[in-house]
mmCIF file of C-alpha atoms in Angstrom:
data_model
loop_
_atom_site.group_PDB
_atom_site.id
_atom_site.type_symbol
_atom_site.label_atom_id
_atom_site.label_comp_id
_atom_site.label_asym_id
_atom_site.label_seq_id
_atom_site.Cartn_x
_atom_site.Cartn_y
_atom_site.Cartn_z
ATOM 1 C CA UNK A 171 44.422 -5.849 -22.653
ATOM 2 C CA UNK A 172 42.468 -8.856 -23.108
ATOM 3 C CA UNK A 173 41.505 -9.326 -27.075
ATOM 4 C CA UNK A 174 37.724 -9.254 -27.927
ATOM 5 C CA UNK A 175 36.391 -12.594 -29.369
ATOM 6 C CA UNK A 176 33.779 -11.999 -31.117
ATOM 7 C CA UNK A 177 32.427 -15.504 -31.132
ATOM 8 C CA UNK A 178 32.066 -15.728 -27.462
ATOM 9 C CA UNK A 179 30.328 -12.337 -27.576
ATOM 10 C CA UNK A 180 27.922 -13.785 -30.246
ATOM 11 C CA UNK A 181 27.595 -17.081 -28.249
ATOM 12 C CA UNK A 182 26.589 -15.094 -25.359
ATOM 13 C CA UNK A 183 23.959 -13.328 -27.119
ATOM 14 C CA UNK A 184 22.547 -16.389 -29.060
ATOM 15 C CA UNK A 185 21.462 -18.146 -25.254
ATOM 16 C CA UNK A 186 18.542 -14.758 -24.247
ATOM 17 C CA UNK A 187 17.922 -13.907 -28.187
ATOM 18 C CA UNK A 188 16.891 -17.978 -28.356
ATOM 19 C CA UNK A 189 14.831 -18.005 -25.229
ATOM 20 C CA UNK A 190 13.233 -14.663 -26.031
ATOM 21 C CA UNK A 191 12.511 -15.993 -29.564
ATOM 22 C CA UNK A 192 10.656 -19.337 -28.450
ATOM 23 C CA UNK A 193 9.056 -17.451 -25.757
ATOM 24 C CA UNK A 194 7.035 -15.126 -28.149
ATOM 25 C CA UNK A 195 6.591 -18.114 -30.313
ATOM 26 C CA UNK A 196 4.672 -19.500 -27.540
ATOM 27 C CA UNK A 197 2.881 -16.789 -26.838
ATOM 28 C CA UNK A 198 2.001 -16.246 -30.382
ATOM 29 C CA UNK A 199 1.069 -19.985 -30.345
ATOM 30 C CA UNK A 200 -1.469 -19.406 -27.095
ATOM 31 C CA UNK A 201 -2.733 -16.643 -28.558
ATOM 32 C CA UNK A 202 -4.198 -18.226 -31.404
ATOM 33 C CA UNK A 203 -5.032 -20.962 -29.589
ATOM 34 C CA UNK A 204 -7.553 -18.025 -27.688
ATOM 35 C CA UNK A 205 -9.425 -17.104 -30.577
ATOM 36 C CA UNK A 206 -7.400 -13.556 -30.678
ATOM 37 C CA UNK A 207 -4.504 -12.598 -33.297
ATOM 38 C CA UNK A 208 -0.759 -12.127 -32.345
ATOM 39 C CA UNK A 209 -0.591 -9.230 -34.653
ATOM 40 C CA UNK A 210 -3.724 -7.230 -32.924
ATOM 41 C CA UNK A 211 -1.691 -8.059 -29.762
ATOM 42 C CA UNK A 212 1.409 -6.750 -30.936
ATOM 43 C CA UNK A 213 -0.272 -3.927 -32.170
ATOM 44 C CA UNK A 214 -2.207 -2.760 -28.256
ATOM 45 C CA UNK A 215 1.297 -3.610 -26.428
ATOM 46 C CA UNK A 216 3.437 -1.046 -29.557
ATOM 47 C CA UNK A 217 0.479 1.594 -28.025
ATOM 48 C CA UNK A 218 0.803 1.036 -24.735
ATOM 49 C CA UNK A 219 4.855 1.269 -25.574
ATOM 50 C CA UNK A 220 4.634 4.750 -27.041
ATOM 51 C CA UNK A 221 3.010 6.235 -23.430
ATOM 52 C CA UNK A 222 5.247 7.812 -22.001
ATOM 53 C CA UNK A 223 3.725 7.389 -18.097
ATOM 54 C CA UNK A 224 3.929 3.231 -19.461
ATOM 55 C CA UNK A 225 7.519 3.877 -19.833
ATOM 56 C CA UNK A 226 8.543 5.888 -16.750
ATOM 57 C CA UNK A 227 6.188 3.007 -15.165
ATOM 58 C CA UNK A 228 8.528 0.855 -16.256
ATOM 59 C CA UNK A 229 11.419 1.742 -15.618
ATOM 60 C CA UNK A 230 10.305 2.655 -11.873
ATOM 61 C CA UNK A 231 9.609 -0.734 -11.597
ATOM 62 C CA UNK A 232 12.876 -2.582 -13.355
ATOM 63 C CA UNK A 233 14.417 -0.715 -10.737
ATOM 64 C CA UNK A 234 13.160 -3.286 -7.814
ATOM 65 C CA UNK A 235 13.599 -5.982 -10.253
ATOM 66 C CA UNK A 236 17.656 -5.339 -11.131
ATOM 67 C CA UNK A 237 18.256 -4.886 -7.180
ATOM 68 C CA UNK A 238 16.375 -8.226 -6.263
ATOM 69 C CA UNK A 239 18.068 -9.501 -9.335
ATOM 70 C CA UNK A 240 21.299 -8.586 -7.781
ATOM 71 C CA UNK A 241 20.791 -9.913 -4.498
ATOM 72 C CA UNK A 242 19.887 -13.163 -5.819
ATOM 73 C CA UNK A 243 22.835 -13.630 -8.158
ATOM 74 C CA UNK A 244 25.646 -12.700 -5.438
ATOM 75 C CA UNK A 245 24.082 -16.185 -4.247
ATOM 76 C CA UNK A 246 23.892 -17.957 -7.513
ATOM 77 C CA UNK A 247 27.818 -17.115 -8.176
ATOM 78 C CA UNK A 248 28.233 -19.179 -5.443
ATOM 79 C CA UNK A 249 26.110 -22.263 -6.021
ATOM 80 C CA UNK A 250 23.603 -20.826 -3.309
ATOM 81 C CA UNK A 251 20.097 -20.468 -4.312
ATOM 82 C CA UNK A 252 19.021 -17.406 -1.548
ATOM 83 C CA UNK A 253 15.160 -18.249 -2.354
ATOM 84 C CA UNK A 254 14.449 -16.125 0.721
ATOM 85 C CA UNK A 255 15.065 -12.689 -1.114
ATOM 86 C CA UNK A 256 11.315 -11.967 -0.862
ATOM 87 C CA UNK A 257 11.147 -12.137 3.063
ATOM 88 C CA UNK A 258 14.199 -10.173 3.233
ATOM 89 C CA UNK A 259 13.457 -6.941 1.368
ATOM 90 C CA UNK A 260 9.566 -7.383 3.476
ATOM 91 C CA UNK A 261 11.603 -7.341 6.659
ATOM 92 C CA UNK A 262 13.818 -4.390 5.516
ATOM 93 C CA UNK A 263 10.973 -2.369 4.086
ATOM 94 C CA UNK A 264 8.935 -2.874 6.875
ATOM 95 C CA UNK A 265 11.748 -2.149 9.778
ATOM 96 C CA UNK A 266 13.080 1.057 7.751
ATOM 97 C CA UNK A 267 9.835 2.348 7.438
ATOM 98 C CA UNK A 268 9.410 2.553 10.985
ATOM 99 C CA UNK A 269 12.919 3.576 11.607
ATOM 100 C CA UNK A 270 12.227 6.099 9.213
ATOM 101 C CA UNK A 271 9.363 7.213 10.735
ATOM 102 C CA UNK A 272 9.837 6.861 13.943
ATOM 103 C CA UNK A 273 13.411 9.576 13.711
ATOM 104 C CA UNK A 274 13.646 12.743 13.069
ATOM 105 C CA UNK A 275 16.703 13.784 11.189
ATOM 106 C CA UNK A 276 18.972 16.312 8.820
ATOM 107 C CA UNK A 277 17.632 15.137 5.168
ATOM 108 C CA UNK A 278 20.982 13.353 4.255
ATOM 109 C CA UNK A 279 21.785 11.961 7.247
ATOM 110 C CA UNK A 280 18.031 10.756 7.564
ATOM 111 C CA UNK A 281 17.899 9.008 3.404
ATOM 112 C CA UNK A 282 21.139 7.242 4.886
ATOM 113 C CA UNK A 283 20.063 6.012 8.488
ATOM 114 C CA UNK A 284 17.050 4.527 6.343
ATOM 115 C CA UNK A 285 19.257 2.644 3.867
ATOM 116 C CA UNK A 286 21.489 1.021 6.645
ATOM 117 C CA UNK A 287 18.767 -0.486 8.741
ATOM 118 C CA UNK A 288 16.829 -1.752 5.474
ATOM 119 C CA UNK A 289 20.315 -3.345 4.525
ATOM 120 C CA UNK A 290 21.148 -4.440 8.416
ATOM 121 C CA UNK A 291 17.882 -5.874 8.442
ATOM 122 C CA UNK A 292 18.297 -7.645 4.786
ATOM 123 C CA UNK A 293 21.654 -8.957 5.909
ATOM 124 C CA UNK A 294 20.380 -10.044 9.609
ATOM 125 C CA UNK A 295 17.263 -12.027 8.219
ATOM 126 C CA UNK A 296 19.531 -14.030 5.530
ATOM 127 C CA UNK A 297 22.130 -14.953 8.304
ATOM 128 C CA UNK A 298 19.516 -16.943 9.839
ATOM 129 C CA UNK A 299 19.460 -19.243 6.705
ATOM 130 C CA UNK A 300 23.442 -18.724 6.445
ATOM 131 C CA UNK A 301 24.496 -19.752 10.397
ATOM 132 C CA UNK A 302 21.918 -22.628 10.126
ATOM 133 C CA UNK A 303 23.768 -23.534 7.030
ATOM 134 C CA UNK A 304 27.674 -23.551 8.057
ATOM 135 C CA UNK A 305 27.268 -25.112 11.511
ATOM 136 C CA UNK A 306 23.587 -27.148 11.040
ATOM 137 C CA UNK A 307 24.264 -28.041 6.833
ATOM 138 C CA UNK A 308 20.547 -27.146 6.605
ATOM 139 C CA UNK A 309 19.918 -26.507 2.648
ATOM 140 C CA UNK A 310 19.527 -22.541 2.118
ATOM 141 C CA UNK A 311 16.640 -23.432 -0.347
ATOM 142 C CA UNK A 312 14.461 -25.242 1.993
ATOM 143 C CA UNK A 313 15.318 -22.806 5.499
ATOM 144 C CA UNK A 314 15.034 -19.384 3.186
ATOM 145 C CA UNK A 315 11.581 -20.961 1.795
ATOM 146 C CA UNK A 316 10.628 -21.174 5.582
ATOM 147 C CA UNK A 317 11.766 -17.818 6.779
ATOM 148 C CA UNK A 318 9.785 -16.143 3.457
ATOM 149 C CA UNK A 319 6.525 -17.808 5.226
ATOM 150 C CA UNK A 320 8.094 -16.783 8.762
ATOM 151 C CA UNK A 321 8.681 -13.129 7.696
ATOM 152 C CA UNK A 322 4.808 -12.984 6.338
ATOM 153 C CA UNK A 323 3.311 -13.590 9.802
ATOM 154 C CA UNK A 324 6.087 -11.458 11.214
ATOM 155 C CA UNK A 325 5.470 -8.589 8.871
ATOM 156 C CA UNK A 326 1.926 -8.820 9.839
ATOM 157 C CA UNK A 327 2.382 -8.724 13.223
ATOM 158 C CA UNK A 328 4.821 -5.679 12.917
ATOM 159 C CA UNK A 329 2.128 -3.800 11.256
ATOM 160 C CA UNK A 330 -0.534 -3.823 13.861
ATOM 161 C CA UNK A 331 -1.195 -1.089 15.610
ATOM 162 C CA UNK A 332 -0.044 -2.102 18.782
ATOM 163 C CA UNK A 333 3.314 -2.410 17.023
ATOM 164 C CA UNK A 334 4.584 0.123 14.638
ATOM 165 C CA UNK A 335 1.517 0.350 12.449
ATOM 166 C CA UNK A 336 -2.150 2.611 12.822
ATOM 167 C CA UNK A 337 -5.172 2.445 11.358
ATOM 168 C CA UNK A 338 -6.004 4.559 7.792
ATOM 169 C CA UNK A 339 -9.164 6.378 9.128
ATOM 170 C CA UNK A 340 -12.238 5.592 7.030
ATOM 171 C CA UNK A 341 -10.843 1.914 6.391
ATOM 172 C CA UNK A 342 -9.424 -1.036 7.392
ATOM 173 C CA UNK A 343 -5.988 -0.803 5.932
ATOM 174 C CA UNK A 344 -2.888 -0.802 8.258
ATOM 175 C CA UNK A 345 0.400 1.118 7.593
ATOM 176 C CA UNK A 346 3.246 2.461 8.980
ATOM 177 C CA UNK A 347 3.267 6.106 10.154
ATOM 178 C CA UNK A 348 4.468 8.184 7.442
ATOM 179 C CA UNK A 349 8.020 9.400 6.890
ATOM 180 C CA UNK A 350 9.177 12.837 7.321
ATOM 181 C CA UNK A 351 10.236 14.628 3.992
ATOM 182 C CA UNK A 352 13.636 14.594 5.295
ATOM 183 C CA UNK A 353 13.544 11.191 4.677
ATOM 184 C CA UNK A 354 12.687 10.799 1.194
ATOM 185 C CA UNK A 355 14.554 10.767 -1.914
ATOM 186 C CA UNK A 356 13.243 13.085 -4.658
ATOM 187 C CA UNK A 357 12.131 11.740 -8.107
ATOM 188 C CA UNK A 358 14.441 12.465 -10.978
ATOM 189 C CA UNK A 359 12.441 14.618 -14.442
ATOM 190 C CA UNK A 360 9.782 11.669 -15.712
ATOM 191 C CA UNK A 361 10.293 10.722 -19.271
ATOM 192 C CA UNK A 362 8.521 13.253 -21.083
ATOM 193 C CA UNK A 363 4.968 12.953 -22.896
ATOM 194 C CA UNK A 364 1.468 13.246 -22.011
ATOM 195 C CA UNK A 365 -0.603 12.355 -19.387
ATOM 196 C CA UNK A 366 3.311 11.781 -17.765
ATOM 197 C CA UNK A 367 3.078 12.926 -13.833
ATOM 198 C CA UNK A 368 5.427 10.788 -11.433
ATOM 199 C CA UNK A 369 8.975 10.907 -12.008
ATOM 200 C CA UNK A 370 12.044 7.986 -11.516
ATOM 201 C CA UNK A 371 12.311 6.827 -8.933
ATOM 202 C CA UNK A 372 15.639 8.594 -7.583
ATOM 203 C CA UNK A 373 17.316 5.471 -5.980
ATOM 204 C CA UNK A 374 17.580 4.689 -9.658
ATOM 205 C CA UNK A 375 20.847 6.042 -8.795
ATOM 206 C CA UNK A 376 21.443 3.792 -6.173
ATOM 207 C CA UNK A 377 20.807 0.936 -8.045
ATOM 208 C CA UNK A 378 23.552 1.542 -10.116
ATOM 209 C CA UNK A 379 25.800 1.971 -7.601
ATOM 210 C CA UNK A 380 24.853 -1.741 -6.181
ATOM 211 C CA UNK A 381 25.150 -2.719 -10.165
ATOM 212 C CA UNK A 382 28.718 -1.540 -10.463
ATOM 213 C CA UNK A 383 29.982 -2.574 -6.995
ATOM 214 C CA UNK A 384 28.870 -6.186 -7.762
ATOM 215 C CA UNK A 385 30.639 -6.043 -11.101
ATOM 216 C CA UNK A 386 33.648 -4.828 -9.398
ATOM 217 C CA UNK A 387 33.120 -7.408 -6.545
ATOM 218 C CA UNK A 388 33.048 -10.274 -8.713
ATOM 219 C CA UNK A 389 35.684 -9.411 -11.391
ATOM 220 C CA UNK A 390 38.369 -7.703 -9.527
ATOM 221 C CA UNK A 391 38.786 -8.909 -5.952
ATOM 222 C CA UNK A 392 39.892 -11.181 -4.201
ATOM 223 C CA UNK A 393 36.745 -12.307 -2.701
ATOM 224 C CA UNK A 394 34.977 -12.195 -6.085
ATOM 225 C CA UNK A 395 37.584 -14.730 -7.085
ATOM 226 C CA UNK A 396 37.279 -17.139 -4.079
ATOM 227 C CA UNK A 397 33.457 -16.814 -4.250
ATOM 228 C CA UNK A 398 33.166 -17.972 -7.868
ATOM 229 C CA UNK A 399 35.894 -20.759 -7.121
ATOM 230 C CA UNK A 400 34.149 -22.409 -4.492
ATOM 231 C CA UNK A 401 31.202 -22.314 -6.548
ATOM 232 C CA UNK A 402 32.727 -23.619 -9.558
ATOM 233 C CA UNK A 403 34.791 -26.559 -7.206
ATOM 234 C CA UNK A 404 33.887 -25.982 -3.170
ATOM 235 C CA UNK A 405 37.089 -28.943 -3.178
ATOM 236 C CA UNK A 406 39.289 -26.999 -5.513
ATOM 237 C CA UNK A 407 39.027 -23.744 -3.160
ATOM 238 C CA UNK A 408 39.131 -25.797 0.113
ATOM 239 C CA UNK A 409 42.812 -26.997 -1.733
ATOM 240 C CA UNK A 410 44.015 -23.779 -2.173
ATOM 241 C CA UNK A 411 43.173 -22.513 1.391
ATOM 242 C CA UNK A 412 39.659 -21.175 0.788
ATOM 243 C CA UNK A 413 37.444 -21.217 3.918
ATOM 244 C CA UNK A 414 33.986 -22.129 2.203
ATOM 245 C CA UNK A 415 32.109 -21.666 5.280
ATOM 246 C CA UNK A 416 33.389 -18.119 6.096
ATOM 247 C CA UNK A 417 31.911 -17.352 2.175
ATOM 248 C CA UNK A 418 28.944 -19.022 2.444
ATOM 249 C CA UNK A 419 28.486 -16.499 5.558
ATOM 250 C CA UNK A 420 29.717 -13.267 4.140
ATOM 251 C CA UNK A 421 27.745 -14.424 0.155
ATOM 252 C CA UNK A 422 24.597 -14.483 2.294
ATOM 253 C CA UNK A 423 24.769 -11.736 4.186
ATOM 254 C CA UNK A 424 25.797 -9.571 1.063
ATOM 255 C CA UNK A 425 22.784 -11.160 -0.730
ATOM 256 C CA UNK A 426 20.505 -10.215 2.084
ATOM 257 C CA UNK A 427 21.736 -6.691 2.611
ATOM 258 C CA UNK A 428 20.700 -6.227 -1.078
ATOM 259 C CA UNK A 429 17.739 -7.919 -0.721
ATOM 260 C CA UNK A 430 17.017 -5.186 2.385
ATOM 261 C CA UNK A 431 17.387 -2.254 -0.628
ATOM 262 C CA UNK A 432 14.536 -3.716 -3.138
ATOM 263 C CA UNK A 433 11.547 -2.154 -1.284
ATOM 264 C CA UNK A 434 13.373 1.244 -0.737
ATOM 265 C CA UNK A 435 12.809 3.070 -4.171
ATOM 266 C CA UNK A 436 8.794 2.304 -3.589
ATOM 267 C CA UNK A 437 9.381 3.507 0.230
ATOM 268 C CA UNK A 438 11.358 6.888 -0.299
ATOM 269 C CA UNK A 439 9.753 7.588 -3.771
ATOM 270 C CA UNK A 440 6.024 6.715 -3.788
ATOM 271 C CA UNK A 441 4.648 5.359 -0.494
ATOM 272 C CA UNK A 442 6.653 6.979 2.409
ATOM 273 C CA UNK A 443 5.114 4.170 4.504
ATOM 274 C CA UNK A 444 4.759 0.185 5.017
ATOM 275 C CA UNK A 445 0.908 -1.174 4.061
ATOM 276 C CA UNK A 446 -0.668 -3.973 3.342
ATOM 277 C CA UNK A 447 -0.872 -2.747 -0.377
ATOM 278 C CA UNK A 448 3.257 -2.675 -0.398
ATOM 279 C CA UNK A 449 4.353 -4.855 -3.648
ATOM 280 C CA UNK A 450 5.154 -8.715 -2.664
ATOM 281 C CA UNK A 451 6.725 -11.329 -4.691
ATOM 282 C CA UNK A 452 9.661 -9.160 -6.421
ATOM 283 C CA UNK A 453 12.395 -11.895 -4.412
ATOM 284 C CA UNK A 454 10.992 -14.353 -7.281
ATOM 285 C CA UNK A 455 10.906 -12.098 -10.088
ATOM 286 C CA UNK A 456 14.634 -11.465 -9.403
ATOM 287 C CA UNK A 457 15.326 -15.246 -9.964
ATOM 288 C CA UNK A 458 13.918 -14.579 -13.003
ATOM 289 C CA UNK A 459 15.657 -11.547 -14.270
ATOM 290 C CA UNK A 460 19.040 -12.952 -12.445
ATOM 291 C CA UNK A 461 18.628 -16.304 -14.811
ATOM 292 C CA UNK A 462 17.801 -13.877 -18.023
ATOM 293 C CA UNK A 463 20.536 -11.842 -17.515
ATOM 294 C CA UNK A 464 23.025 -15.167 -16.702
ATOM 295 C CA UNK A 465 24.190 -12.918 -13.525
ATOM 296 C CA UNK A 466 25.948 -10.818 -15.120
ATOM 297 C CA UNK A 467 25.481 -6.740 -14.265
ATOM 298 C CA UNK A 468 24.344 -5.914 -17.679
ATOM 299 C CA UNK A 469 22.655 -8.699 -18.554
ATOM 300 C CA UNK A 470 20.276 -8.112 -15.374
ATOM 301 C CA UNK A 471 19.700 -5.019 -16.408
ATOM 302 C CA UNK A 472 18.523 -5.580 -19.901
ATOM 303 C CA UNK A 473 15.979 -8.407 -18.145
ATOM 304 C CA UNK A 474 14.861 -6.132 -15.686
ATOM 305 C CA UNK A 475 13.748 -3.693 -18.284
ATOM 306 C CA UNK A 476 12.214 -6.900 -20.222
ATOM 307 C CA UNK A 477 10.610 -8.102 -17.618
ATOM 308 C CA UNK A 478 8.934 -4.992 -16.213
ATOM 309 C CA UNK A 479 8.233 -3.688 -20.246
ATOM 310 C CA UNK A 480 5.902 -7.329 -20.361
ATOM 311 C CA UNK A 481 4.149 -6.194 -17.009
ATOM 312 C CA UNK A 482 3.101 -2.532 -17.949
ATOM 313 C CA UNK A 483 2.175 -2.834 -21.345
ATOM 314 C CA UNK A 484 0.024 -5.744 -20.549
ATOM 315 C CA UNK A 485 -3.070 -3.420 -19.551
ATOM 316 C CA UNK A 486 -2.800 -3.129 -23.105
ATOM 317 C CA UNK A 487 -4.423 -6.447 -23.980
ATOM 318 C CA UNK A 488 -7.113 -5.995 -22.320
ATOM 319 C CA UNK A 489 -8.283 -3.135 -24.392
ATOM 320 C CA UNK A 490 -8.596 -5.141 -27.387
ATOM 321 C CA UNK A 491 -9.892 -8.223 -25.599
ATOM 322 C CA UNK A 492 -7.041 -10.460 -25.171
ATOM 323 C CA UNK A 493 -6.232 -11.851 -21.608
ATOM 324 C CA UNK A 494 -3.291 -10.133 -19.784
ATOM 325 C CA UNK A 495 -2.134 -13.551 -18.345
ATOM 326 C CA UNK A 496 -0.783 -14.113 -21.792
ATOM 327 C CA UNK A 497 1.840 -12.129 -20.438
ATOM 328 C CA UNK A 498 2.356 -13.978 -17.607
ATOM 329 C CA UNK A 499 2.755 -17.088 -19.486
ATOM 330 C CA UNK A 500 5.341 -15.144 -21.865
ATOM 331 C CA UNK A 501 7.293 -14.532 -18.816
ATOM 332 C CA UNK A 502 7.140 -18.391 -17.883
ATOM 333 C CA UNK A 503 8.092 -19.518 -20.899
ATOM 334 C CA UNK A 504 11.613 -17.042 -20.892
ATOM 335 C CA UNK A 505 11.957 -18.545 -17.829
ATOM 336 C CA UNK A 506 11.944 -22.219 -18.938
ATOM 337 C CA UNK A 507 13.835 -21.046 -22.317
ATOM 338 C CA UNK A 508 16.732 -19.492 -20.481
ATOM 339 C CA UNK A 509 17.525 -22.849 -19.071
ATOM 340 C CA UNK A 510 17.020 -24.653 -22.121
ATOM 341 C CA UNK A 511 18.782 -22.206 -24.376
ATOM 342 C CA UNK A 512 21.774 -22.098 -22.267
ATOM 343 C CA UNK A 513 22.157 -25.506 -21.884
ATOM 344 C CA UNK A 514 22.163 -25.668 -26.198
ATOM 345 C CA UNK A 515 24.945 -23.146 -26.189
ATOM 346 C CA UNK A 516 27.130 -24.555 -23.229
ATOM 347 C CA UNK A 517 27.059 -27.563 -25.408
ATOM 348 C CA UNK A 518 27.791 -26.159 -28.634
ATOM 349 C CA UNK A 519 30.825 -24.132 -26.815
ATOM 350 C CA UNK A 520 32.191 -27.749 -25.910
ATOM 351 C CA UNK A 521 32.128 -29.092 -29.408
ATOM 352 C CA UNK A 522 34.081 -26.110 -30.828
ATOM 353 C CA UNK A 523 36.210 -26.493 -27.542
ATOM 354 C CA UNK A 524 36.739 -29.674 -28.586
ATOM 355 C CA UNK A 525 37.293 -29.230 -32.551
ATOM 356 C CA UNK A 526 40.095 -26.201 -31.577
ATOM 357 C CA UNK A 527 42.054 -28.359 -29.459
ATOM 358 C CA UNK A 528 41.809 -30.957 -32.192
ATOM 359 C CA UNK A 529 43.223 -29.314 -34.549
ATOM 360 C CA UNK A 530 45.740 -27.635 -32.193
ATOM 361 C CA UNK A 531 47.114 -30.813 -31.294
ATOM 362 C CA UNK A 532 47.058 -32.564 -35.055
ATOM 363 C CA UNK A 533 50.733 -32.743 -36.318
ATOM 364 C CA UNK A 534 51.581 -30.003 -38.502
ATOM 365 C CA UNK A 535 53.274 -31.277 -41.998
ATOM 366 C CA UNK A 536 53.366 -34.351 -43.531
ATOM 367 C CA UNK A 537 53.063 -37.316 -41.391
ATOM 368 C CA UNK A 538 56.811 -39.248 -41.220
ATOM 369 C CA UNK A 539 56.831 -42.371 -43.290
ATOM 370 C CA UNK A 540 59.517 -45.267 -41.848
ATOM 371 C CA UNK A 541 62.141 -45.803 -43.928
ATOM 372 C CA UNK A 542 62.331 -49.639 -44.239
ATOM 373 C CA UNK A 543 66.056 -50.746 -44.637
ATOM 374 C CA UNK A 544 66.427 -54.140 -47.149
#
């Protein structure tokens, strides 16, 4: 059993404690800078903190956040930045909810036939961006920026009603027809409190699932192992018999079939339909929460919960006259601290990396004097 070291535990800690640190520095900074005080601030988001609908709220929506998190960090283990995870989960959402709609099915059996074409739809919209990538060497960055704008007009055209979507009477909204209550996935007990109604979301439970079969993925496979080598050295695994275009295929398509699950606890908790109002730009919040949490399982999950906590209690700001988009430049600021802050520590690892071998390799004893013969 491998011994715990305490100092890379600490080290680990020190990179998101630093960046969360210098964030709300900043933030405290800007908000003097407004005219308003970072105490009175503090103060409205502890409020909005203590409600307990602010806290199912957000945990409902970390939920989205860890899966897109997920999806984008399968990629990043790899050395491939799947910017595209925003299209993909639109595409998904959008397809299942039809699917869903459109079938009529034993509850079970229908909550499953739902979750397969959102992830077959994830995975088929980031093999575009893989195949052009193995046999083309187009970047993933720029061709999964493209298909995000692609998927936009597509989604749009999916939802008109000549397609798959109809009219809301009395308005001009478009959605999907609405799915069947065998379809759905029932809400787990909301956190207790008043004014508390909607529950959690119950593909919290699937999110764990995806949480713990990427932590076993990673650490205790073989692909896991050959993914991370070829994005540590794409040489090194090439060397040791490592095809890296066959795992630049199967990373993607993993990361896309994720990316197919983010809309689904919104679908088959809340909505039970595809609109125009449906949530856009979580693919970039999971960067976010992916670089927060430094990939790993846990970590994602603790920036998930950050993250959203930032979001809901912002409302709370605006009671006592401070802008919400202080918020908003809180998260920014994380953002640019993560890098920063990691960057500090990885640095600081190689200097005591360096002093340890030092003084591993300095002769023990007193150093052997030559005996000079007269």
């Amino acid at each position: 059993m491998r011994k715990l070291d305490l100092r890379s535990v600490a080290l680990g800690v020190a990179a998101p404690a630093l960046a969360l640190l210098l964030a709300l520095v900043v933030g405290a900074v800007v908000i003097v800078v407004s005219g308003a005080s970072p105490l009175t601030a503090v103060e409205a988001i502890s409020k909005s903190a203590n409600l307990a609908r602010i806290q199912t709220a957000t945990v409902n929506t970390a939920i989205t956040y860890y899966l897109a998190a997920v999806a984008v960090a399968v990629g990043f283990r790899m050395n491939l930045f799947n910017i595209g995870v925003d299209g993909q989960y639109r595409v998904a959402a959008m397809l299942a909810a039809a699917a869903g709609a459109a079938w009529s099915l034993p509850p079970v059996l229908h909550q499953l036939v739902i979750i397969l074409v959102a992830v077959a739809a994830g995975a088929a919209w980031s093999g575009i961006a893989a195949i052009l990538k193995v046999t083309r060497g187009v970047s993933e960055v720029i061709s999964t920026i493209m298909l995000n704008a692609i998927a936009t007009g597509l989604v749009a055209w999916l939802i008109l009603p000549a397609q798959f979507g109809t009219v809301v009477p009395g308005s001009n909204d478009l959605k999907t027809a609405t799915i069947a209550e065998s379809g759905r996935v029932p809400s787990l007990p909301a956190i207790p409190g008043p004014g508390s109604t909607q529950g959690i979301y119950g593909l919290v439970v699937l999110a764990l699932l995806v949480g713990f079969g990427y932590w076993f993925l990673m650490g205790f496979t073989r692909f896991g192992f050959d993914l991370r080598a070829t994005g540590r050295s794409a040489t090194a695994a090439v060397a040791s018999g490592v095809s890296v275009r066959r795992m630049v295929l199967v990373s993607m398509l993993i990361s896309g079939g994720v990316a197919g699950l983010v809309g689904l606890p919104v679908l088959l908790g809340s909505s039970y339909s595809y609109g125009l109002d449906f949530p856009t730009g979580i693919g970039f919040t999971g960067i976010a929460v992916a670089l927060l949490g430094r990939n790993h399982p846990l970590g994602m999950v603790f920036g998930a919960l950050l993250w959203s906590f930032l979001e809901r209690t912002s409302n709370g700001l605006q009671a006592v006259k401070i802008s919400s988009e202080i918020v908003t430049i809180v998260q920014g600021v994380i953002v640019i601290s993560v890098v920063v802050a990691y960057e500090l520590v990885r640095r600081y690892k190689l200097v005591l990396q360096q002093r340890e071998v030092g003084r591993t390799a300095a002769p023990v004893g007193p150093t052997p004097t030559t005996e000079v013969v007269a």
